Coordinates of N, CA and C in Angstrom, one line a residue:
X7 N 4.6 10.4 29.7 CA 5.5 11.4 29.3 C 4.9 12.8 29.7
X8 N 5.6 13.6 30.1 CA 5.2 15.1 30.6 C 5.1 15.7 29.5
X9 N 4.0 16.9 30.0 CA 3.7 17.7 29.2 C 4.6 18.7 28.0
X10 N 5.7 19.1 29.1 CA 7.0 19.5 28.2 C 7.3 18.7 26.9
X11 N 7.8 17.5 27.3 CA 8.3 16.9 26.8 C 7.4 16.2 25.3
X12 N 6.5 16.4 25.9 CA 5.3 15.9 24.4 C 5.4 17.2 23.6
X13 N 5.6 18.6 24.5 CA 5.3 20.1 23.5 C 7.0 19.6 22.8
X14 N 8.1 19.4 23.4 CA 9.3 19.7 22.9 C 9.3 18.7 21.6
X15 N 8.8 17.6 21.6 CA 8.8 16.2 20.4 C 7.6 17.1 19.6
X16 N 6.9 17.5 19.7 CA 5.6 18.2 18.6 C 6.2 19.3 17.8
X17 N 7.5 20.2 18.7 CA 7.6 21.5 18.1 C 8.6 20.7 17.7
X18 N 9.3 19.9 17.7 CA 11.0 19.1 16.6 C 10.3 18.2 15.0
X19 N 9.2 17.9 15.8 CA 8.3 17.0 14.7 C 7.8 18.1 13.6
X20 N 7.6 19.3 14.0 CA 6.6 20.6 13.4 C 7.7 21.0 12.4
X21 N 8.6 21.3 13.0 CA 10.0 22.4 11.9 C 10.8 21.3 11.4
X22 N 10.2 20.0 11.2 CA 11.3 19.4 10.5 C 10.2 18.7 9.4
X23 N 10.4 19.0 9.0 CA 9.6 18.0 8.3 C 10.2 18.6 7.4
X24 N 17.8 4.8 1.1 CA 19.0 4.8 1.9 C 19.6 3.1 1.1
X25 N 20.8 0.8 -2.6 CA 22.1 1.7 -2.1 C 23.1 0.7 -3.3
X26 N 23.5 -0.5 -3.5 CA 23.8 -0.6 -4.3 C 25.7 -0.2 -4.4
X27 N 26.5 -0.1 -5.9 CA 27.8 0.5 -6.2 C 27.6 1.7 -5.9
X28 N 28.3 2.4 -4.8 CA 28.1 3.6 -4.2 C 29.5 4.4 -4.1
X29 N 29.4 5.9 -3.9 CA 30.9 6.7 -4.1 C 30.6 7.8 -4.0
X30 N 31.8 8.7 -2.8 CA 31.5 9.3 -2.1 C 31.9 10.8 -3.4
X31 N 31.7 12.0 -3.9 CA 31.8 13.0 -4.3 C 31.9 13.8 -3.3
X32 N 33.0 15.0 -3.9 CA 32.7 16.3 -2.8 C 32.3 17.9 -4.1
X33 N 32.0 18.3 -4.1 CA 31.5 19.7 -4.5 C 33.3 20.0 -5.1
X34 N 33.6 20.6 -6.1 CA 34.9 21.2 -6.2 C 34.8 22.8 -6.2
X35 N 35.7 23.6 -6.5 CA 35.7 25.0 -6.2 C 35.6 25.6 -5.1
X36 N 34.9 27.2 -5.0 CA 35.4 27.7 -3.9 C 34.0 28.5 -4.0
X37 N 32.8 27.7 -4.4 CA 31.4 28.4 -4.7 C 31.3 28.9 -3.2
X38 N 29.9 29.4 -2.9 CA 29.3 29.8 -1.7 C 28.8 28.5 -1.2
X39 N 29.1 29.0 0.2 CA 28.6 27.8 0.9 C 27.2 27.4 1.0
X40 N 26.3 28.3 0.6 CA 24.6 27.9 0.4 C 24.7 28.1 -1.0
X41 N 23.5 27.5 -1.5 CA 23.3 27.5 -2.4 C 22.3 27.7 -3.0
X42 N 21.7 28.2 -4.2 CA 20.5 29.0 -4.1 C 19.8 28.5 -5.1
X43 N 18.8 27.6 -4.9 CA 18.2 26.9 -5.6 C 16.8 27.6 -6.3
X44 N 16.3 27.4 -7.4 CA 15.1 28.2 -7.9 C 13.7 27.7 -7.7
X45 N 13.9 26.2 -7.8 CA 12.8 25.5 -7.7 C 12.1 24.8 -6.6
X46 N 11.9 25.7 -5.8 CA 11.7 24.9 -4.6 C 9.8 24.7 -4.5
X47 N 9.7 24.0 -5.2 CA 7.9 23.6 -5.2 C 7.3 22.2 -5.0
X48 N 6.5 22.0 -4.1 CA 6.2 20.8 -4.1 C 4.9 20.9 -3.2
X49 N 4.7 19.5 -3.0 CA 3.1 18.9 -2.4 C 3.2 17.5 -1.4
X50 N 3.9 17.2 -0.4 CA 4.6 15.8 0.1 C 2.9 15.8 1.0
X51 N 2.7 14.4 1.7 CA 2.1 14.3 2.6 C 2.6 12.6 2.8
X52 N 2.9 12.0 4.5 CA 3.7 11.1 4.8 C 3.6 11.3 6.2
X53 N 4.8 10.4 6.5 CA 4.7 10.2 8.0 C 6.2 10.8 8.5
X54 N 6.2 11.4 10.0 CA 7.7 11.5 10.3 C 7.7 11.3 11.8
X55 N 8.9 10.5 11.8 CA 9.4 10.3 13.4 C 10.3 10.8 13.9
X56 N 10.7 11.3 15.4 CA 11.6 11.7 15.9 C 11.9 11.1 16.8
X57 N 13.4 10.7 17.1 CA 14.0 9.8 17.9 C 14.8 10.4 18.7
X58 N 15.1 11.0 19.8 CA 16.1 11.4 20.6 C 16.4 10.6 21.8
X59 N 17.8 11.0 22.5 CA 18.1 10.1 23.9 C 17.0 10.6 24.3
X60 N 16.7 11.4 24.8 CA 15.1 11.3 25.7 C 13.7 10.8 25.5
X61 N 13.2 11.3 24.4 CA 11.8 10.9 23.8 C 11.9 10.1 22.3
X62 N 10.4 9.7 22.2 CA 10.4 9.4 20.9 C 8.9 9.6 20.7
X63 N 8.7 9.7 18.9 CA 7.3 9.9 18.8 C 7.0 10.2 17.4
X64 N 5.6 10.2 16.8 CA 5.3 10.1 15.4 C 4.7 10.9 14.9
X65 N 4.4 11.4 13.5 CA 2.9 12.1 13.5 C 3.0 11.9 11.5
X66 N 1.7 12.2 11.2 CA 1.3 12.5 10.0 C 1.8 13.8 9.4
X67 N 2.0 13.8 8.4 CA 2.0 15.6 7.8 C 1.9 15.8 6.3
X68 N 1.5 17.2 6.2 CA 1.3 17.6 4.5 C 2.2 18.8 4.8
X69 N 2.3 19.2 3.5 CA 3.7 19.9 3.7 C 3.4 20.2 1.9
X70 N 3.1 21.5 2.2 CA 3.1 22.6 0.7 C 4.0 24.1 0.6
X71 N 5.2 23.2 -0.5 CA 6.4 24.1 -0.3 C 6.1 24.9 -2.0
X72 N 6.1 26.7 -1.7 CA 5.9 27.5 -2.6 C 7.2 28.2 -2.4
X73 N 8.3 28.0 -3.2 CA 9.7 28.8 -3.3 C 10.0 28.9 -2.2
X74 N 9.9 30.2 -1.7 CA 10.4 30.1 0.0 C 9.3 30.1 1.1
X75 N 7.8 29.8 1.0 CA 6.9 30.2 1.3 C 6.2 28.4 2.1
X76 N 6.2 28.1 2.8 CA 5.5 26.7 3.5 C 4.2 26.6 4.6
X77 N 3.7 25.7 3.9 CA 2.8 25.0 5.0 C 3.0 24.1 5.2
X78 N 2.9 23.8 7.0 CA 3.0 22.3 6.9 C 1.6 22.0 8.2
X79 N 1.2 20.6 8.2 CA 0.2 20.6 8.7 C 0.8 19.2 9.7
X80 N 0.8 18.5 10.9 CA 0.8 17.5 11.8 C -0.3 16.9 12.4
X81 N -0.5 15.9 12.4 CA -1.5 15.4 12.8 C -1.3 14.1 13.6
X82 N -1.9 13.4 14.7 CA -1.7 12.5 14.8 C -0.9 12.1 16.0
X83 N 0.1 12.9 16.4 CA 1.2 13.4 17.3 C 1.4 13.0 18.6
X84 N 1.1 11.8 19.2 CA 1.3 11.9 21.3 C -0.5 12.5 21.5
X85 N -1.2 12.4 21.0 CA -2.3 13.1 21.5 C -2.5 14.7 21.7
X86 N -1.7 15.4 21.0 CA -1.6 16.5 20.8 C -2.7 17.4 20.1
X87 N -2.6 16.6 19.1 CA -3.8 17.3 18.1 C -3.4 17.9 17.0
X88 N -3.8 18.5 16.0 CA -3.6 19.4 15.0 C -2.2 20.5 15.2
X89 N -1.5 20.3 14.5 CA -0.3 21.4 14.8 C -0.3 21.7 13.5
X90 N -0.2 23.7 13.0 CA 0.2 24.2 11.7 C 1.4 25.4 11.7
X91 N 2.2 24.8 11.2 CA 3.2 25.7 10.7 C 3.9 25.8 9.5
X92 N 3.9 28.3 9.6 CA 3.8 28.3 8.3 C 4.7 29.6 8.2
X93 N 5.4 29.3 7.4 CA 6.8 30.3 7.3 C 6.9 31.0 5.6
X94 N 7.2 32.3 6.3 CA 8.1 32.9 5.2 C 9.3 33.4 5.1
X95 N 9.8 34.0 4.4 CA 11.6 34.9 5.2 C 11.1 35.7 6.1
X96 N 12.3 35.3 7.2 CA 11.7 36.6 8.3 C 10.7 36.2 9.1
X97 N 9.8 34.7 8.8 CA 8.9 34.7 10.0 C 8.0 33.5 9.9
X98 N 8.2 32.9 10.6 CA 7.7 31.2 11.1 C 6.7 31.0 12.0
X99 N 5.4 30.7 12.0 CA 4.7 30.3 13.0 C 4.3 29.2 13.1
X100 N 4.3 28.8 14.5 CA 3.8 27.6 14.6 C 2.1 27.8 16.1
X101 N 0.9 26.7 15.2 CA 0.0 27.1 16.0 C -1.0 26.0 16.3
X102 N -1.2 25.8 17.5 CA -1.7 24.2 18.2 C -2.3 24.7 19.3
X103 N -3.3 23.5 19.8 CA -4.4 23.9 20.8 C -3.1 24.0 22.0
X104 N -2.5 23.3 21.9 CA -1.4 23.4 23.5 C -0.7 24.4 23.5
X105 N -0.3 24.7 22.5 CA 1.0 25.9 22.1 C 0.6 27.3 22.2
X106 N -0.5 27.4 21.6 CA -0.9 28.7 21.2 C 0.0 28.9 19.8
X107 N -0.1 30.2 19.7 CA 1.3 31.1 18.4 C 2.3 30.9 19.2
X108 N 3.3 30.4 18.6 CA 4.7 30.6 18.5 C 5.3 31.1 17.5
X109 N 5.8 32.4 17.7 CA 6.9 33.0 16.8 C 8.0 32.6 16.5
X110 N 8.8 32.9 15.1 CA 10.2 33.5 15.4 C 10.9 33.8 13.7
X111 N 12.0 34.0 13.2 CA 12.2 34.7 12.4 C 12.5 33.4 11.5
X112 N 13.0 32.1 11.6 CA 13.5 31.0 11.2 C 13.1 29.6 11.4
X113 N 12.4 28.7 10.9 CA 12.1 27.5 11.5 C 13.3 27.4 13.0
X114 N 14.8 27.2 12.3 CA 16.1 27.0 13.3 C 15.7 27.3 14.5
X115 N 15.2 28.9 14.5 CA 15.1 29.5 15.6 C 13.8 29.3 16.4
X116 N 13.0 28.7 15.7 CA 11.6 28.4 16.6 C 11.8 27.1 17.2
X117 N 12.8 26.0 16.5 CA 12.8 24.6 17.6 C 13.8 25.3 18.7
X118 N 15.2 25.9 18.3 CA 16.0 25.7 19.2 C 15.1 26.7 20.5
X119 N 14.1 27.9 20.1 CA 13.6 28.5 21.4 C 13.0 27.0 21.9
X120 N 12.6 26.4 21.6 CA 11.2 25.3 22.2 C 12.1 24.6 22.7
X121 N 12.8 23.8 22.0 CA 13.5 22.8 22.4 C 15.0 23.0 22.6
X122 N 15.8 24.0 22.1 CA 17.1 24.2 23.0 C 18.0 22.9 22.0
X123 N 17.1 22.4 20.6 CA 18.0 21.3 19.6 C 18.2 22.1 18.4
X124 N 19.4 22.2 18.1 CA 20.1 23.2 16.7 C 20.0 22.2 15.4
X125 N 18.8 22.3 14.5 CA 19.0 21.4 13.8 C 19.2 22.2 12.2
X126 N 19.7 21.8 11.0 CA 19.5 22.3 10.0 C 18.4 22.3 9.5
X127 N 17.0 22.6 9.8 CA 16.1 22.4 9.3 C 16.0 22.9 8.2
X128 N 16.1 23.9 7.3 CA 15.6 24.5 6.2 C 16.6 23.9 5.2
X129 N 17.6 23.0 5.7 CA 18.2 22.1 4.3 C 17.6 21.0 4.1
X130 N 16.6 20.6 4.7 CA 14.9 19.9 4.9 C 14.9 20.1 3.1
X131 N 14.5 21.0 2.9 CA 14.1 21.7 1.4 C 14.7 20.8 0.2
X132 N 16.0 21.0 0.6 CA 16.6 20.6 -0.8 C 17.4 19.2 -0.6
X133 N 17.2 18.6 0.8 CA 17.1 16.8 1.0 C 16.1 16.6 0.4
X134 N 14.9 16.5 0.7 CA 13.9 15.8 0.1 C 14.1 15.9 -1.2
X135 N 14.5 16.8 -1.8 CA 14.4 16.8 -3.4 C 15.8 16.8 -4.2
X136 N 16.4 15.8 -3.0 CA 17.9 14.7 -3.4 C 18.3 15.8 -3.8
X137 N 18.8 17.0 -3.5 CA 19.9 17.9 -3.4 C 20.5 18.3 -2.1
X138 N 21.8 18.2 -2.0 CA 22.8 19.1 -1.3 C 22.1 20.4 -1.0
X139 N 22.5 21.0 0.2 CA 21.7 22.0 0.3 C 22.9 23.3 0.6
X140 N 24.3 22.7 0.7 CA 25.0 23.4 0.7 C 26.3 22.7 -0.7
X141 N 27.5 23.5 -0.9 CA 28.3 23.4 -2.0 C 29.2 22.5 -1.3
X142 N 29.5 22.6 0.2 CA 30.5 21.4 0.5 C 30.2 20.2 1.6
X143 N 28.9 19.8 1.0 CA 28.5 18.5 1.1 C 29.3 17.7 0.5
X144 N 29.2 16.4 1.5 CA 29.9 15.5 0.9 C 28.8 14.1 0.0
X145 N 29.2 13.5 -1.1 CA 27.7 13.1 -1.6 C 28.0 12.1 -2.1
X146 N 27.4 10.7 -1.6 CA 27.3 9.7 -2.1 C 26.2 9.2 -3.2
X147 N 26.4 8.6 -4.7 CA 25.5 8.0 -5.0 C 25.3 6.8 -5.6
X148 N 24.2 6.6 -6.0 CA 23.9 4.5 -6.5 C 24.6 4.7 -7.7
X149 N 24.4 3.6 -8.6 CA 24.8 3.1 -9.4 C 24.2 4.3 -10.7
X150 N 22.5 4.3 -10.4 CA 21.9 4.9 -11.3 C 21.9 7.1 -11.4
X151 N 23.5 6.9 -10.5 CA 23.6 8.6 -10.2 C 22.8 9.9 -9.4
X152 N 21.7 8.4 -8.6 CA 21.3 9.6 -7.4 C 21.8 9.1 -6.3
X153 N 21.6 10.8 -5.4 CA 22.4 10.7 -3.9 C 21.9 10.1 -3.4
X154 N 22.6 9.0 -2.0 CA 21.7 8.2 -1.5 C 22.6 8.8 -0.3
X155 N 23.4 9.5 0.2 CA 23.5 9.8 1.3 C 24.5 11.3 1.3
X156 N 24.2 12.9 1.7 CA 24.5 13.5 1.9 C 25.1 13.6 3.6
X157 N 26.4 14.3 4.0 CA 26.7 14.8 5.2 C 27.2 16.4 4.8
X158 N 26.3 16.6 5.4 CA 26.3 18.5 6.0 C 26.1 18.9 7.1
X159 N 26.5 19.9 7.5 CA 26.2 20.6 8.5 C 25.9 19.5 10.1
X160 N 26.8 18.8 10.1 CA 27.2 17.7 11.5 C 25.7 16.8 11.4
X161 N 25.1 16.2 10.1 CA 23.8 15.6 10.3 C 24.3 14.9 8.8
X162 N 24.1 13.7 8.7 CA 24.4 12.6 7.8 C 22.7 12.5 7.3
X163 N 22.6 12.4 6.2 CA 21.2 12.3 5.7 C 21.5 11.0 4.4
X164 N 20.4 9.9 4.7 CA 20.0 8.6 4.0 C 19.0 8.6 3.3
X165 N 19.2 8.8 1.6 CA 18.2 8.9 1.2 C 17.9 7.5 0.8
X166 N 16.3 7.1 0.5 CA 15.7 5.7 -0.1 C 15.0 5.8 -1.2
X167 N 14.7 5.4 -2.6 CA 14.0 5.4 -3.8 C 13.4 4.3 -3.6
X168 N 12.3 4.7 -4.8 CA 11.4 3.5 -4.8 C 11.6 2.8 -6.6
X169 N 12.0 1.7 -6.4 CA 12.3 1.5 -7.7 C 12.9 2.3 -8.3
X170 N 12.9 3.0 -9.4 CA 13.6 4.2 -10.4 C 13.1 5.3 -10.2
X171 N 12.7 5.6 -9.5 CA 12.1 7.2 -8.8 C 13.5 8.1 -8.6
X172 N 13.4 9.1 -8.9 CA 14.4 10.2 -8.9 C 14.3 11.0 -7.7
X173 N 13.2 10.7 -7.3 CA 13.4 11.7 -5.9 C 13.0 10.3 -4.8
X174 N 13.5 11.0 -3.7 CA 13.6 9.6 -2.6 C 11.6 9.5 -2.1
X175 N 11.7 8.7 -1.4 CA 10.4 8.3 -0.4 C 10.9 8.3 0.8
X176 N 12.2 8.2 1.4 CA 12.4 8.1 2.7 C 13.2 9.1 2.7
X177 N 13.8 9.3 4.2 CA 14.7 10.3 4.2 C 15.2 10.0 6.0
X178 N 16.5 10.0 6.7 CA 16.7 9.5 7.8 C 18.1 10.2 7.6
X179 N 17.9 11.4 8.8 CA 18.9 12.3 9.4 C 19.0 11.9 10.8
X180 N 20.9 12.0 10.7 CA 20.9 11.3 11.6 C 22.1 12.5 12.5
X181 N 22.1 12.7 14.0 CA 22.8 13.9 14.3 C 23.5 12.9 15.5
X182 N 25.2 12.7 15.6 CA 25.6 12.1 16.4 C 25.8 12.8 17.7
X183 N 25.9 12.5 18.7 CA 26.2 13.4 20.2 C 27.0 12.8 20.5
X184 N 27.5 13.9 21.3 CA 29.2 13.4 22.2 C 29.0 12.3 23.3
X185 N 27.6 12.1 23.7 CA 27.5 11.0 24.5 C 28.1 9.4 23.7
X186 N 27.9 9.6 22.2 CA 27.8 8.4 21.6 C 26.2 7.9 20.9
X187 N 25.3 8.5 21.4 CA 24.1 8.7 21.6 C 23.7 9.3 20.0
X188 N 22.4 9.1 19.2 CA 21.9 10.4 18.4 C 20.6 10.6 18.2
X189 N 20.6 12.2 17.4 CA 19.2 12.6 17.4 C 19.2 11.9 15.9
X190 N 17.9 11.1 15.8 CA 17.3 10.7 14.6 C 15.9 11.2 13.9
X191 N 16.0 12.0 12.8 CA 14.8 11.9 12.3 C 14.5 11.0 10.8
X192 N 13.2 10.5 10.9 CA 12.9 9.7 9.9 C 11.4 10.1 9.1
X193 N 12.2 10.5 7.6 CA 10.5 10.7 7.5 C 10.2 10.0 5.9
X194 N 9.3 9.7 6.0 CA 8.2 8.9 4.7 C 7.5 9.6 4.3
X195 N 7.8 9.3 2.9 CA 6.9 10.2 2.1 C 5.9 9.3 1.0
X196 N 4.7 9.3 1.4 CA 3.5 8.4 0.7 C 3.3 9.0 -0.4
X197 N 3.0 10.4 -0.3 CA 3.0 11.1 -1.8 C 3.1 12.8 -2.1
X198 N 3.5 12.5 -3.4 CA 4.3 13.9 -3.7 C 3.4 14.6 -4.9

């Protein structure tokens, strides 16, 4: 695999980071279409894959989310090495022996410079923590009343529990292409 192509899977891997009686809900009203959540705190560390028509590939990560404020750490990666990225409003870096700094104002905007893929990353946030991340999501849940599959923003997201756990362990976003073809990310979460 070319060097590109290992930076392009590292930087998609870096900014991103399923059932039972089930039934689909939609949001009612005419709220805003984001939604402004207060709680956004956590501690994950797990595994995540990326699957595209072209590449594929893995890596480790910790990931320490302070309201709007993150670190995430990759390891493990194609032989890459250590990758850290760490955002606030207004400004995202990502920083690895191959890369150097990479800027930009949005996670969004730092894969699509790298990789030229439009993904919703920052609804990352409030999937993992089995919320909609917008008001007109469409939202499926089990039996026991959590979501087990949100569709937003042209990416279908599968969530998986473990036993009676309220928040998932898995998570598998899946983005269809007009080839018929899709981009898949999968990620595991060992502990929270």
């Amino acid at each position: 695999m070319g060097t590109f192509k290992k930076l392009s899977l590292s930087l998609i891997a870096s900014t991103v980071f399923l059932t039972g009686c089930q039934q689909f809900t939609t949001p009612l009203g005419s709220a805003p279409t984001q939604m402004v959540e207060a709680n956004n705190q956590f501690n994950l560390q797990g595994k995540i894959g990326v699957r595209t028509p072209q590449q594929s590939g893995s890596a480790f990560f910790r990931w320490v989310q302070e309201q709007q404020e993150f670190d995430i750490e990759l390891s493990g990666m194609l032989g890459i090495g250590k990758t850290q990225i760490s955002g606030k409003p207004g400004q995202v870096t990502l920083n690895s022996a191959n890369t150097g700094l990479v800027t930009a104002n949005t996670p969004e905007e730092l894969l699509e410079q790298a990789t030229g893929w439009k993904t919703p990353i920052t609804n990352l946030v409030s999937w993992i923590q089995a919320r909609p991340a917008t008001s007109t999501a469409q939202i499926q849940k089990d039996e026991n009343n959590r979501p087990t599959q949100f569709i937003e923003n042209d990416w279908t997201v599968d969530l998986s529990y473990n036993e009676q756990a309220t928040l998932p362990n898995k998570l598998i976003l899946k983005q269809s292409l007009e080839s018929g073809q899709e981009n898949r990310i999968t990620m595991i979460i060992q502990n929270r």
